[in-house]
PDB file of C-alpha atoms in Angstrom:
ATOM      1  CA  UNK A  94       0.006   0.038  -0.041  1.00 35.00           C
ATOM      2  CA  UNK A  95       1.404   3.389  -0.990  1.00 40.00           C
ATOM      3  CA  UNK A  96       1.609   6.357   1.433  1.00 38.00           C
ATOM      4  CA  UNK A  97      -1.081   8.109  -0.637  1.00 44.00           C
ATOM      5  CA  UNK A  98      -3.451   5.326  -0.025  1.00 47.00           C
ATOM      6  CA  UNK A  99      -3.099   5.796   3.700  1.00 84.00           C
ATOM      7  CA  UNK A 100      -4.449   9.406   3.448  1.00 95.00           C
ATOM      8  CA  UNK A 101      -7.924   9.465   4.979  1.00 95.00           C
ATOM      9  CA  UNK A 102     -10.762  11.179   3.215  1.00 96.00           C
ATOM     10  CA  UNK A 103     -11.176  14.880   4.096  1.00 97.00           C
ATOM     11  CA  UNK A 104     -13.439  15.569   7.054  1.00 97.00           C
ATOM     12  CA  UNK A 105     -16.576  17.636   6.618  1.00 97.00           C
ATOM     13  CA  UNK A 106     -14.905  20.316   8.692  1.00 97.00           C
ATOM     14  CA  UNK A 107     -12.346  20.814   5.823  1.00 98.00           C
ATOM     15  CA  UNK A 108     -15.084  21.693   3.424  1.00 97.00           C
ATOM     16  CA  UNK A 109     -16.294  24.377   5.860  1.00 97.00           C
ATOM     17  CA  UNK A 110     -12.925  25.817   6.498  1.00 98.00           C
ATOM     18  CA  UNK A 111     -11.484  25.755   2.899  1.00 98.00           C
ATOM     19  CA  UNK A 112     -14.709  26.609   1.047  1.00 97.00           C
ATOM     20  CA  UNK A 113     -14.004  27.243  -2.643  1.00 97.00           C
ATOM     21  CA  UNK A 114     -10.461  26.087  -2.172  1.00 98.00           C
ATOM     22  CA  UNK A 115     -11.453  22.752  -0.806  1.00 98.00           C
ATOM     23  CA  UNK A 116     -10.235  20.815  -3.873  1.00 98.00           C
ATOM     24  CA  UNK A 117      -6.915  22.637  -3.661  1.00 98.00           C
ATOM     25  CA  UNK A 118      -6.637  21.665   0.037  1.00 98.00           C
ATOM     26  CA  UNK A 119      -7.236  17.971  -0.919  1.00 98.00           C
ATOM     27  CA  UNK A 120      -4.571  18.238  -3.575  1.00 98.00           C
ATOM     28  CA  UNK A 121      -2.084  19.740  -1.000  1.00 98.00           C
ATOM     29  CA  UNK A 122      -2.824  16.920   1.369  1.00 98.00           C
ATOM     30  CA  UNK A 123      -2.113  14.501  -1.410  1.00 97.00           C
ATOM     31  CA  UNK A 124       1.091  16.176  -2.227  1.00 97.00           C
ATOM     32  CA  UNK A 125       2.158  16.011   1.433  1.00 97.00           C
ATOM     33  CA  UNK A 126       1.242  12.275   1.676  1.00 97.00           C
ATOM     34  CA  UNK A 127       3.106  11.434  -1.529  1.00 96.00           C
ATOM     35  CA  UNK A 128       5.843  13.840  -2.509  1.00 96.00           C
ATOM     36  CA  UNK A 129       6.287  15.269   1.004  1.00 97.00           C
ATOM     37  CA  UNK A 130       6.928  11.793   2.478  1.00 96.00           C
ATOM     38  CA  UNK A 131       9.156  10.715  -0.425  1.00 96.00           C
ATOM     39  CA  UNK A 132      11.430  13.851   0.073  1.00 96.00           C
ATOM     40  CA  UNK A 133      11.444  13.489   3.777  1.00 95.00           C
ATOM     41  CA  UNK A 134       9.438  16.710   4.491  1.00 95.00           C
ATOM     42  CA  UNK A 135       6.912  14.902   6.587  1.00 94.00           C
ATOM     43  CA  UNK A 136       7.076  11.599   8.427  1.00 94.00           C
ATOM     44  CA  UNK A 137       4.988   8.619   7.042  1.00 95.00           C
ATOM     45  CA  UNK A 138       3.270   8.308  10.374  1.00 94.00           C
ATOM     46  CA  UNK A 139       1.762  11.748  10.001  1.00 95.00           C
ATOM     47  CA  UNK A 140      -0.086  10.771   6.856  1.00 96.00           C
ATOM     48  CA  UNK A 141      -3.207   9.377   8.674  1.00 95.00           C
ATOM     49  CA  UNK A 142      -3.549  12.504  10.734  1.00 95.00           C
ATOM     50  CA  UNK A 143      -2.656  15.112   8.113  1.00 97.00           C
ATOM     51  CA  UNK A 144      -6.143  16.722   8.133  1.00 97.00           C
ATOM     52  CA  UNK A 145      -6.720  17.079  11.828  1.00 95.00           C
ATOM     53  CA  UNK A 146      -3.227  17.648  13.110  1.00 94.00           C
ATOM     54  CA  UNK A 147      -1.764  19.634  10.259  1.00 96.00           C
ATOM     55  CA  UNK A 148      -4.036  21.150   7.630  1.00 98.00           C
ATOM     56  CA  UNK A 149      -6.956  21.964   9.836  1.00 98.00           C
ATOM     57  CA  UNK A 150      -4.779  22.895  12.804  1.00 97.00           C
ATOM     58  CA  UNK A 151      -2.878  25.406  10.708  1.00 98.00           C
ATOM     59  CA  UNK A 152      -5.927  26.838   8.752  1.00 98.00           C
ATOM     60  CA  UNK A 153      -7.662  27.945  11.962  1.00 98.00           C
ATOM     61  CA  UNK A 154      -4.862  30.217  12.598  1.00 98.00           C
ATOM     62  CA  UNK A 155      -6.626  32.567  10.220  1.00 98.00           C
ATOM     63  CA  UNK A 156      -8.995  33.554  12.972  1.00 98.00           C
ATOM     64  CA  UNK A 157      -6.109  35.439  14.659  1.00 98.00           C
ATOM     65  CA  UNK A 158      -4.729  37.128  11.532  1.00 98.00           C
ATOM     66  CA  UNK A 159      -6.091  40.670  10.664  1.00 97.00           C
ATOM     67  CA  UNK A 160      -7.500  41.358   7.244  1.00 98.00           C
ATOM     68  CA  UNK A 161      -5.370  42.416   4.275  1.00 98.00           C
ATOM     69  CA  UNK A 162      -1.980  42.316   5.911  1.00 98.00           C
ATOM     70  CA  UNK A 163       1.462  40.977   4.973  1.00 98.00           C
ATOM     71  CA  UNK A 164       2.668  37.723   6.509  1.00 98.00           C
ATOM     72  CA  UNK A 165       5.934  35.875   6.768  1.00 98.00           C
ATOM     73  CA  UNK A 166       5.849  32.255   7.649  1.00 98.00           C
ATOM     74  CA  UNK A 167       9.250  31.628   9.279  1.00 97.00           C
ATOM     75  CA  UNK A 168      10.758  28.176   8.839  1.00 95.00           C
ATOM     76  CA  UNK A 169       7.828  27.176   6.651  1.00 96.00           C
ATOM     77  CA  UNK A 170       9.074  23.589   5.954  1.00 96.00           C
ATOM     78  CA  UNK A 171       6.526  21.894   3.954  1.00 97.00           C
ATOM     79  CA  UNK A 172       4.247  24.854   4.105  1.00 98.00           C
ATOM     80  CA  UNK A 173       2.703  24.653   7.534  1.00 97.00           C
ATOM     81  CA  UNK A 174       1.063  26.848   8.496  1.00 98.00           C
ATOM     82  CA  UNK A 175       1.657  29.106   5.401  1.00 98.00           C
ATOM     83  CA  UNK A 176      -0.077  27.035   2.752  1.00 98.00           C
ATOM     84  CA  UNK A 177      -3.299  26.267   4.662  1.00 98.00           C
ATOM     85  CA  UNK A 178      -3.422  29.963   5.686  1.00 98.00           C
ATOM     86  CA  UNK A 179      -3.078  30.998   2.061  1.00 98.00           C
ATOM     87  CA  UNK A 180      -5.847  28.631   0.963  1.00 98.00           C
ATOM     88  CA  UNK A 181      -8.397  30.192   3.320  1.00 98.00           C
ATOM     89  CA  UNK A 182      -7.225  33.901   3.050  1.00 98.00           C
ATOM     90  CA  UNK A 183      -6.579  35.183  -0.368  1.00 97.00           C
ATOM     91  CA  UNK A 184      -6.615  38.750   1.159  1.00 98.00           C
ATOM     92  CA  UNK A 185      -3.125  38.148   2.605  1.00 98.00           C
ATOM     93  CA  UNK A 186       0.210  38.619   1.032  1.00 98.00           C
ATOM     94  CA  UNK A 187       2.273  35.725   2.274  1.00 98.00           C
ATOM     95  CA  UNK A 188       6.036  34.955   2.255  1.00 98.00           C
ATOM     96  CA  UNK A 189       7.075  31.423   2.943  1.00 98.00           C
ATOM     97  CA  UNK A 190      10.542  31.694   4.363  1.00 98.00           C
ATOM     98  CA  UNK A 191      12.536  28.416   4.396  1.00 97.00           C
ATOM     99  CA  UNK A 192      16.374  27.830   4.260  1.00 96.00           C
ATOM    100  CA  UNK A 193      16.499  24.261   2.817  1.00 97.00           C
ATOM    101  CA  UNK A 194      16.506  23.922  -0.992  1.00 97.00           C
ATOM    102  CA  UNK A 195      14.586  20.667  -1.080  1.00 96.00           C
ATOM    103  CA  UNK A 196      11.815  22.332   0.984  1.00 97.00           C
ATOM    104  CA  UNK A 197      11.710  25.564  -1.130  1.00 98.00           C
ATOM    105  CA  UNK A 198      11.564  23.470  -4.281  1.00 98.00           C
ATOM    106  CA  UNK A 199       8.426  21.660  -2.944  1.00 98.00           C
ATOM    107  CA  UNK A 200       6.886  24.862  -1.756  1.00 98.00           C
ATOM    108  CA  UNK A 201       7.403  26.482  -5.165  1.00 98.00           C
ATOM    109  CA  UNK A 202       5.811  23.458  -6.850  1.00 98.00           C
ATOM    110  CA  UNK A 203       2.741  23.700  -4.476  1.00 98.00           C
ATOM    111  CA  UNK A 204       2.382  27.406  -4.972  1.00 98.00           C
ATOM    112  CA  UNK A 205       2.510  27.001  -8.869  1.00 98.00           C
ATOM    113  CA  UNK A 206       0.201  23.928  -8.883  1.00 98.00           C
ATOM    114  CA  UNK A 207      -2.415  25.506  -6.689  1.00 98.00           C
ATOM    115  CA  UNK A 208      -2.280  28.953  -8.342  1.00 98.00           C
ATOM    116  CA  UNK A 209      -1.432  30.785  -5.024  1.00 98.00           C
ATOM    117  CA  UNK A 210      -0.587  34.146  -6.707  1.00 98.00           C
ATOM    118  CA  UNK A 211      -0.527  35.921  -3.263  1.00 98.00           C
ATOM    119  CA  UNK A 212       2.191  33.680  -1.995  1.00 98.00           C
ATOM    120  CA  UNK A 213       6.039  34.059  -2.542  1.00 98.00           C
ATOM    121  CA  UNK A 214       8.714  31.509  -1.576  1.00 98.00           C
ATOM    122  CA  UNK A 215      12.029  32.873  -0.329  1.00 98.00           C
ATOM    123  CA  UNK A 216      15.002  30.643   0.477  1.00 98.00           C
ATOM    124  CA  UNK A 217      16.967  31.821   3.509  1.00 97.00           C
ATOM    125  CA  UNK A 218      17.269  32.129   7.127  1.00 94.00           C
ATOM    126  CA  UNK A 219      15.424  34.851   9.035  1.00 93.00           C
ATOM    127  CA  UNK A 220      18.661  36.504  10.140  1.00 90.00           C
ATOM    128  CA  UNK A 221      19.943  36.579   6.574  1.00 92.00           C
ATOM    129  CA  UNK A 222      16.916  38.253   4.958  1.00 93.00           C
ATOM    130  CA  UNK A 223      16.436  40.928   7.579  1.00 87.00           C
ATOM    131  CA  UNK A 224      16.697  44.282   5.736  1.00 82.00           C
ATOM    132  CA  UNK A 225      16.187  42.504   2.418  1.00 88.00           C
ATOM    133  CA  UNK A 226      12.558  41.688   2.871  1.00 93.00           C
ATOM    134  CA  UNK A 227      10.057  44.322   3.476  1.00 94.00           C
ATOM    135  CA  UNK A 228       9.014  44.275   7.240  1.00 96.00           C
ATOM    136  CA  UNK A 229       5.567  42.478   7.612  1.00 98.00           C
ATOM    137  CA  UNK A 230       2.498  42.971   9.797  1.00 98.00           C
ATOM    138  CA  UNK A 231       2.415  39.347  10.939  1.00 98.00           C
ATOM    139  CA  UNK A 232       5.072  36.675  11.443  1.00 98.00           C
ATOM    140  CA  UNK A 233       3.745  32.998  11.755  1.00 98.00           C
ATOM    141  CA  UNK A 234       5.578  29.908  12.816  1.00 96.00           C
ATOM    142  CA  UNK A 235       4.783  26.334  13.840  1.00 93.00           C
ATOM    143  CA  UNK A 236       7.009  23.992  15.850  1.00 74.00           C
ATOM    144  CA  UNK A 237      10.156  25.664  14.563  1.00 72.00           C
ATOM    145  CA  UNK A 238      11.958  26.278  17.888  1.00 85.00           C
ATOM    146  CA  UNK A 239      11.446  27.243  21.558  1.00 90.00           C
ATOM    147  CA  UNK A 240       9.620  30.549  21.806  1.00 94.00           C
ATOM    148  CA  UNK A 241      12.597  32.634  22.959  1.00 93.00           C
ATOM    149  CA  UNK A 242      14.733  31.477  19.968  1.00 93.00           C
ATOM    150  CA  UNK A 243      11.823  31.736  17.578  1.00 94.00           C
ATOM    151  CA  UNK A 244      11.236  35.349  18.643  1.00 95.00           C
ATOM    152  CA  UNK A 245      14.858  36.182  17.933  1.00 94.00           C
ATOM    153  CA  UNK A 246      14.325  35.079  14.314  1.00 93.00           C
ATOM    154  CA  UNK A 247      10.779  36.284  13.813  1.00 96.00           C
ATOM    155  CA  UNK A 248      10.316  39.644  15.602  1.00 96.00           C
ATOM    156  CA  UNK A 249      13.050  41.536  13.719  1.00 95.00           C
ATOM    157  CA  UNK A 250      11.064  40.829  10.490  1.00 96.00           C
ATOM    158  CA  UNK A 251       8.023  42.666  11.738  1.00 97.00           C
ATOM    159  CA  UNK A 252       7.048  46.214  11.024  1.00 96.00           C
ATOM    160  CA  UNK A 253       6.456  48.491  14.031  1.00 96.00           C
ATOM    161  CA  UNK A 254       3.321  47.431  15.931  1.00 97.00           C
ATOM    162  CA  UNK A 255       3.206  44.047  14.293  1.00 98.00           C
ATOM    163  CA  UNK A 256       2.720  40.736  15.838  1.00 98.00           C
ATOM    164  CA  UNK A 257       4.123  37.226  15.864  1.00 98.00           C
ATOM    165  CA  UNK A 258       1.670  34.285  15.955  1.00 98.00           C
ATOM    166  CA  UNK A 259       3.254  30.986  16.962  1.00 97.00           C
ATOM    167  CA  UNK A 260       1.331  27.745  16.987  1.00 97.00           C
ATOM    168  CA  UNK A 261       2.320  25.885  20.099  1.00 95.00           C
ATOM    169  CA  UNK A 262       1.256  22.850  22.136  1.00 90.00           C
ATOM    170  CA  UNK A 263       0.344  22.186  25.732  1.00 88.00           C
ATOM    171  CA  UNK A 264       3.526  23.827  27.114  1.00 91.00           C
ATOM    172  CA  UNK A 265       2.603  27.265  25.526  1.00 94.00           C
ATOM    173  CA  UNK A 266       2.101  28.967  28.830  1.00 95.00           C
ATOM    174  CA  UNK A 267       5.239  27.629  30.295  1.00 94.00           C
ATOM    175  CA  UNK A 268       7.254  28.627  27.227  1.00 94.00           C
ATOM    176  CA  UNK A 269       5.769  32.161  27.318  1.00 95.00           C
ATOM    177  CA  UNK A 270       6.883  32.619  30.921  1.00 95.00           C
ATOM    178  CA  UNK A 271      10.364  31.325  30.252  1.00 95.00           C
ATOM    179  CA  UNK A 272      10.751  33.654  27.250  1.00 95.00           C
ATOM    180  CA  UNK A 273       9.382  36.843  29.009  1.00 95.00           C
ATOM    181  CA  UNK A 274      12.803  38.491  29.526  1.00 95.00           C
ATOM    182  CA  UNK A 275      13.952  37.724  25.974  1.00 95.00           C
ATOM    183  CA  UNK A 276      10.686  39.049  24.521  1.00 96.00           C
ATOM    184  CA  UNK A 277      10.967  42.265  26.348  1.00 95.00           C
ATOM    185  CA  UNK A 278      14.527  42.728  25.064  1.00 95.00           C
ATOM    186  CA  UNK A 279      13.186  42.105  21.544  1.00 95.00           C
ATOM    187  CA  UNK A 280      10.632  44.914  21.787  1.00 95.00           C
ATOM    188  CA  UNK A 281       7.569  43.047  22.816  1.00 96.00           C
ATOM    189  CA  UNK A 282       4.881  45.165  24.510  1.00 97.00           C
ATOM    190  CA  UNK A 283       2.262  42.523  24.977  1.00 97.00           C
ATOM    191  CA  UNK A 284       1.678  38.728  25.009  1.00 97.00           C
ATOM    192  CA  UNK A 285      -1.346  36.408  25.105  1.00 97.00           C
ATOM    193  CA  UNK A 286      -2.427  32.916  24.453  1.00 97.00           C
ATOM    194  CA  UNK A 287      -5.309  32.294  22.058  1.00 97.00           C
ATOM    195  CA  UNK A 288      -7.315  29.164  21.442  1.00 97.00           C
ATOM    196  CA  UNK A 289      -8.717  28.919  17.952  1.00 98.00           C
ATOM    197  CA  UNK A 290     -10.680  26.500  15.790  1.00 98.00           C
ATOM    198  CA  UNK A 291     -13.903  26.125  17.959  1.00 97.00           C
ATOM    199  CA  UNK A 292     -16.080  23.503  16.126  1.00 96.00           C
ATOM    200  CA  UNK A 293     -13.323  22.705  13.719  1.00 97.00           C
ATOM    201  CA  UNK A 294     -10.433  21.063  15.647  1.00 97.00           C
ATOM    202  CA  UNK A 295     -10.357  19.201  19.017  1.00 95.00           C
ATOM    203  CA  UNK A 296      -8.307  20.038  20.892  1.00 94.00           C
ATOM    204  CA  UNK A 297      -8.356  23.715  19.939  1.00 97.00           C
ATOM    205  CA  UNK A 298      -5.140  25.042  18.349  1.00 97.00           C
ATOM    206  CA  UNK A 299      -3.083  27.055  20.777  1.00 97.00           C
ATOM    207  CA  UNK A 300      -1.478  30.238  19.555  1.00 97.00           C
ATOM    208  CA  UNK A 301       1.007  32.430  21.313  1.00 97.00           C
ATOM    209  CA  UNK A 302       0.646  36.094  20.270  1.00 98.00           C
ATOM    210  CA  UNK A 303       3.510  38.514  20.731  1.00 98.00           C
ATOM    211  CA  UNK A 304       2.826  42.153  19.994  1.00 98.00           C
ATOM    212  CA  UNK A 305       5.681  44.552  19.388  1.00 97.00           C
ATOM    213  CA  UNK A 306       6.109  48.307  19.750  1.00 96.00           C
ATOM    214  CA  UNK A 307       7.783  50.818  17.564  1.00 93.00           C
ATOM    215  CA  UNK A 308      11.150  49.033  17.545  1.00 90.00           C
ATOM    216  CA  UNK A 309      10.784  45.263  16.608  1.00 92.00           C
ATOM    217  CA  UNK A 310      13.800  43.370  17.722  1.00 85.00           C
ATOM    218  CA  UNK A 311      14.880  46.039  20.171  1.00 77.00           C
ATOM    219  CA  UNK A 312      17.857  48.348  19.906  1.00 63.00           C
ATOM    220  CA  UNK A 313      20.277  45.630  18.663  1.00 62.00           C
ATOM    221  CA  UNK A 314      18.145  44.777  15.675  1.00 68.00           C
ATOM    222  CA  UNK A 315      17.248  48.371  14.862  1.00 63.00           C
ATOM    223  CA  UNK A 316      20.970  48.991  14.056  1.00 64.00           C
ATOM    224  CA  UNK A 317      21.180  45.888  11.906  1.00 65.00           C
ATOM    225  CA  UNK A 318      18.064  46.888   9.979  1.00 60.00           C
ATOM    226  CA  UNK A 319      19.396  50.414   9.383  1.00 63.00           C
ATOM    227  CA  UNK A 320      22.679  48.960   8.128  1.00 65.00           C
ATOM    228  CA  UNK A 321      20.916  46.416   5.883  1.00 61.00           C
ATOM    229  CA  UNK A 322      18.701  49.247   4.453  1.00 61.00           C
ATOM    230  CA  UNK A 323      21.704  51.422   3.681  1.00 64.00           C
ATOM    231  CA  UNK A 324      23.408  48.526   1.891  1.00 61.00           C
ATOM    232  CA  UNK A 325      20.322  47.836  -0.133  1.00 58.00           C
ATOM    233  CA  UNK A 326      20.058  51.492  -1.162  1.00 62.00           C
ATOM    234  CA  UNK A 327      23.735  51.491  -2.235  1.00 60.00           C
ATOM    235  CA  UNK A 328      23.284  48.362  -4.393  1.00 60.00           C
ATOM    236  CA  UNK A 329      20.263  49.854  -6.088  1.00 59.00           C
ATOM    237  CA  UNK A 330      22.129  52.905  -6.976  1.00 64.00           C
ATOM    238  CA  UNK A 331      24.846  50.966  -8.738  1.00 62.00           C
TER     239      UNK A 331
END
């Protein structure tokens, strides 16, 4: 039996969440179960629970994202949560940021196949693209790293008064407490824990929201951003 044959049918909740994009969501699930497994982007044991644990769990993040904003999905991997978010929210401008070539190749294939014109794939690490990418309103991430380290990568990519939304598990509250000092140094002015997906996923998806003030990343990253911006202007003048 192939890995694709192990993919369960899409639950009714998926039709509700993805709406007109339901067929595209099914195709994405099939790609994850086939190509994603073959290329080592997702484990074979995840295939039977792709819908509940991955696609729907990520799609409901849209409840926490404001309308018509720019989003950067840091460490996008196989496109989670960026691709499900893009399927339910065509009002967003989404960048999938991923350092590994085999993953960005897969992401580019998915974006082209599904016609996600509002999605751009960028290969690189967060610390490498700071100052090269336009600052965004929202940074998203899922299971990339502990919150304090994730914040070091994601918060400097935000525009002033933006927010980072990190999908986390049961230890979200503990992680948030442990990261409090680091978040303050990075310019965070507010934090909260959200539970989204009522009536769609059980248990609900847990999201850590970190809001920043006028200096995302703090003083240290403000200097780096300024230097990167000057370098970019100099290159454009050549």
